[in-house]
Short mmCIF file of C-alpha atoms and ligand atoms in Angstrom, two decimals:
data_model
loop_
_atom_site.label_atom_id
_atom_site.label_comp_id
_atom_site.label_asym_id
_atom_site.label_seq_id
_atom_site.Cartn_x
_atom_site.Cartn_y
_atom_site.Cartn_z
CA UNK A 1 54.32 37.99 125.68
CA UNK A 2 54.42 41.77 125.34
CA UNK A 3 55.46 42.01 128.94
CA UNK A 4 58.48 39.85 128.17
CA UNK A 5 59.53 41.71 124.99
CA UNK A 6 59.00 45.23 126.35
CA UNK A 7 62.14 45.46 128.56
CA UNK A 8 64.33 44.22 125.67
CA UNK A 9 62.87 46.83 123.29
CA UNK A 10 63.45 49.49 125.93
CA UNK A 11 67.05 48.38 126.46
CA UNK A 12 67.63 48.26 122.69
CA UNK A 13 66.25 51.79 122.29
CA UNK A 14 68.38 53.10 125.17
CA UNK A 15 71.56 51.47 123.86
CA UNK A 16 70.81 52.66 120.29
CA UNK A 17 70.12 56.17 121.55
CA UNK A 18 73.37 56.21 123.52
CA UNK A 19 75.46 55.25 120.44
CA UNK A 20 73.70 57.82 118.24
CA UNK A 21 74.33 60.56 120.85
CA UNK A 22 77.95 59.55 121.23
CA UNK A 23 78.54 59.57 117.46
CA UNK A 24 77.06 63.05 117.20
CA UNK A 25 79.42 64.34 119.92
CA UNK A 26 82.38 62.70 118.18
CA UNK A 27 81.38 64.26 114.86
CA UNK A 28 81.03 67.71 116.42
CA UNK A 29 84.46 67.36 118.05
CA UNK A 30 85.99 66.32 114.72
CA UNK A 31 84.35 69.24 112.98
CA UNK A 32 85.67 71.71 115.59
CA UNK A 33 89.14 70.23 115.21
CA UNK A 34 88.98 70.55 111.41
CA UNK A 35 87.83 74.19 111.64
CA UNK A 36 90.61 74.91 114.11
CA UNK A 37 93.23 73.36 111.79
CA UNK A 38 91.85 75.39 108.88
CA UNK A 39 92.07 78.62 110.92
CA UNK A 40 95.61 77.78 111.98
CA UNK A 41 96.55 77.14 108.32
CA UNK A 42 95.08 80.51 107.32
CA UNK A 43 96.93 82.31 110.10
CA UNK A 44 100.17 80.67 109.06
CA UNK A 45 99.55 81.61 105.44
CA UNK A 46 98.97 85.25 106.44
CA UNK A 47 102.09 85.43 108.57
CA UNK A 48 104.31 84.00 105.78
CA UNK A 49 102.91 86.44 103.16
CA UNK A 50 104.44 89.64 104.51
CA UNK A 51 102.43 92.79 103.78
CA UNK A 52 103.92 95.62 101.74
CA UNK A 53 105.91 97.93 103.95
CA UNK A 54 104.35 101.36 103.55
CA UNK A 55 104.10 104.49 105.71
CA UNK A 56 101.59 106.22 103.44
CA UNK A 57 103.77 109.35 103.68
CA UNK A 58 105.03 110.83 100.41
CA UNK A 59 108.82 110.43 100.12
CA UNK A 60 110.94 113.54 100.75
CA UNK A 61 112.20 115.45 97.71
CA UNK A 62 115.93 116.07 97.53
CA UNK A 63 118.13 118.09 95.22
CA UNK A 64 118.69 116.78 91.69
CA UNK A 65 122.36 117.77 91.78
CA UNK A 66 124.39 118.79 88.73
CA UNK A 67 124.66 115.41 86.96
CA UNK A 68 121.17 114.50 85.73
CA UNK A 69 120.83 113.81 82.02
CA UNK A 70 117.39 113.54 80.44
CA UNK A 71 116.50 110.92 77.81
CA UNK A 72 118.16 108.00 79.59
CA UNK A 73 117.67 104.63 77.89
CA UNK A 74 114.90 102.33 79.14
CA UNK A 75 117.01 99.89 81.11
CA UNK A 76 116.54 98.22 84.48
CA UNK A 77 119.89 96.41 84.36
CA UNK A 78 122.66 98.99 84.65
CA UNK A 79 125.20 96.44 85.87
CA UNK A 80 128.15 95.10 83.92
CA UNK A 81 131.22 93.25 85.20
CA UNK A 82 133.64 95.90 83.94
CA UNK A 83 132.20 98.55 86.24
CA UNK A 84 133.93 99.32 89.52
CA UNK A 85 131.60 98.58 92.40
CA UNK A 86 129.82 95.70 94.07
CA UNK A 87 126.70 94.38 92.33
CA UNK A 88 123.39 95.10 94.02
CA UNK A 89 119.78 94.29 93.13
CA UNK A 90 117.32 96.90 94.38
CA UNK A 91 113.61 96.02 94.40
CA UNK A 92 110.45 97.66 95.62
CA UNK A 93 107.05 99.11 94.90
CA UNK A 94 105.76 102.48 93.82
CA UNK A 95 102.70 103.10 96.02
CA UNK A 96 100.06 105.78 96.42
CA UNK A 97 99.31 107.40 99.81
CA UNK A 98 96.78 104.60 100.51
CA UNK A 99 99.66 102.12 100.08
CA UNK A 100 98.14 100.78 96.84
CA UNK A 101 100.70 99.69 94.22
CA UNK A 102 100.84 101.81 91.05
CA UNK A 103 101.37 99.99 87.77
CA UNK A 104 103.35 101.57 84.95
CA UNK A 105 104.89 104.23 87.22
CA UNK A 106 108.03 105.82 85.75
CA UNK A 107 111.40 105.70 87.55
CA UNK A 108 114.62 107.26 86.22
CA UNK A 109 117.82 106.27 88.08
CA UNK A 110 121.32 107.76 87.78
CA UNK A 111 124.36 107.25 89.96
CA UNK A 112 128.15 107.00 90.20
CA UNK A 113 130.13 103.81 89.88
CA UNK A 114 131.89 102.29 92.89
CA UNK A 115 134.67 104.89 92.58
CA UNK A 116 132.30 107.84 92.82
CA UNK A 117 132.49 108.65 89.06
CA UNK A 118 129.45 109.71 86.98
CA UNK A 119 129.38 109.05 83.27
CA UNK A 120 128.58 112.52 81.95
CA UNK A 121 129.47 111.67 78.34
CA UNK A 122 127.24 108.65 77.93
CA UNK A 123 124.53 106.82 79.82
CA UNK A 124 126.47 104.32 81.94
CA UNK A 125 124.59 103.77 85.22
CA UNK A 126 121.65 105.79 83.94
CA UNK A 127 118.34 104.24 82.97
CA UNK A 128 114.59 104.56 83.28
CA UNK A 129 111.96 101.88 83.73
CA UNK A 130 108.26 101.36 84.54
CA UNK A 131 106.67 99.37 87.35
CA UNK A 132 105.09 96.05 86.38
CA UNK A 133 101.46 94.93 86.81
CA UNK A 134 102.09 94.51 90.58
CA UNK A 135 103.53 98.01 90.94
CA UNK A 136 107.07 96.64 91.35
CA UNK A 137 110.41 97.77 89.95
CA UNK A 138 113.82 96.06 89.95
CA UNK A 139 117.12 97.83 89.44
CA UNK A 140 120.32 95.84 88.94
CA UNK A 141 123.33 98.07 89.47
CA UNK A 142 126.46 98.62 91.57
CA UNK A 143 126.81 100.17 95.02
CA UNK A 144 127.75 103.80 94.33
CA UNK A 145 130.98 105.25 95.76
CA UNK A 146 131.66 108.48 97.59
CA UNK A 147 132.64 111.65 95.78
CA UNK A 148 133.86 114.85 97.42
CA UNK A 149 131.28 116.26 99.80
CA UNK A 150 128.73 113.43 99.41
CA UNK A 151 127.87 110.15 101.07
CA UNK A 152 127.06 107.35 98.54
CA UNK A 153 123.60 107.78 96.99
CA UNK A 154 121.44 106.71 94.06
CA UNK A 155 119.55 109.55 92.36
CA UNK A 156 116.02 108.85 91.18
CA UNK A 157 113.07 110.63 89.65
CA UNK A 158 109.72 108.94 90.11
CA UNK A 159 106.26 109.71 88.75
CA UNK A 160 102.99 107.76 89.13
CA UNK A 161 101.43 108.71 85.77
CA UNK A 162 102.25 111.07 82.95
CA UNK A 163 100.09 113.83 84.47
CA UNK A 164 101.47 113.35 88.01
CA UNK A 165 104.19 115.54 89.50
CA UNK A 166 107.75 114.20 89.28
CA UNK A 167 109.47 113.62 92.62
CA UNK A 168 113.26 113.96 92.49
CA UNK A 169 115.13 112.36 95.36
CA UNK A 170 118.08 110.13 96.41
CA UNK A 171 118.42 106.75 98.09
CA UNK A 172 121.03 105.97 100.75
CA UNK A 173 122.95 102.93 101.89
CA UNK A 174 122.56 101.77 105.49
CA UNK A 175 125.75 101.94 107.51
CA UNK A 176 127.62 104.21 105.07
CA UNK A 177 130.17 106.09 107.14
CA UNK A 178 129.38 109.55 105.84
CA UNK A 179 125.58 109.36 105.95
CA UNK A 180 125.23 111.39 109.13
CA UNK A 181 127.77 114.07 108.16
CA UNK A 182 126.12 114.62 104.74
CA UNK A 183 123.90 117.72 104.75
CA UNK A 184 121.51 116.32 102.10
CA UNK A 185 121.13 112.84 103.67
CA UNK A 186 117.65 111.91 104.89
CA UNK A 187 116.98 108.81 106.97
CA UNK A 188 113.56 108.29 105.32
CA UNK A 189 115.39 107.45 102.12
CA UNK A 190 117.53 104.66 103.50
CA UNK A 191 117.28 101.40 101.53
CA UNK A 192 117.01 98.09 103.38
CA UNK A 193 120.03 95.95 102.62
CA UNK A 194 120.49 92.19 102.94
CA UNK A 195 123.18 89.73 101.94
CA UNK A 196 122.06 86.67 99.99
CA UNK A 197 123.75 83.82 98.11
CA UNK A 198 123.29 85.89 94.92
CA UNK A 199 124.98 88.95 96.44
CA UNK A 200 123.60 92.12 97.96
CA UNK A 201 119.84 92.72 97.80
CA UNK A 202 118.20 96.02 98.64
CA UNK A 203 114.63 97.21 98.86
CA UNK A 204 112.84 100.53 98.94
CA UNK A 205 109.17 101.45 98.47
CA UNK A 206 108.36 104.86 97.01
CA UNK A 207 105.14 106.53 98.16
CA UNK A 208 104.08 109.22 95.68
CA UNK A 209 101.07 111.30 94.70
CA UNK A 210 98.90 109.33 92.32
FE1 LIG B 301 125.02 112.77 93.10
#
């Protein structure tokens, strides 16, 4: 009797073993595929979240010029439709030399309108603001115009914290005709400019002493 059953038991064990082995291989393959998909997802996520552009080098200081007025209002929107000049939204970070965003950093902007005129009586196109919890600022304004002897520029003072040194400098517009013939112009202070459906967008990251 046993002699008759034995081969069947052996065959059953072999067949059972084969299926178990096969399932395990299939499972491992599936697991590898899932891990691979997860890694690909992560890679894609990283490549779509662009890192903050930062050289880690403190921005150059440039002359304040004769038109700075202290005590500007706290205002990040200097734009109004009556002003000559094309609207522009400038955004960026204030960063330390390790490229870490600085919250509550102070920025004071002043500039001409699109015709190259400063408001020296009042505070048109003059305003200060503080970076948000991500270390970002946004300035809504107009593209400044030329005035005698100068390529278009936006003046700015920036300071990480109340005890930090103030850096006074100027930002420039890419492609402005007189950039290269302006003695004060510095390429490191060129904004990045893009056209969007909402108009011109610019960006610039300030690296300062913390
Ligand atoms: Fe100026």
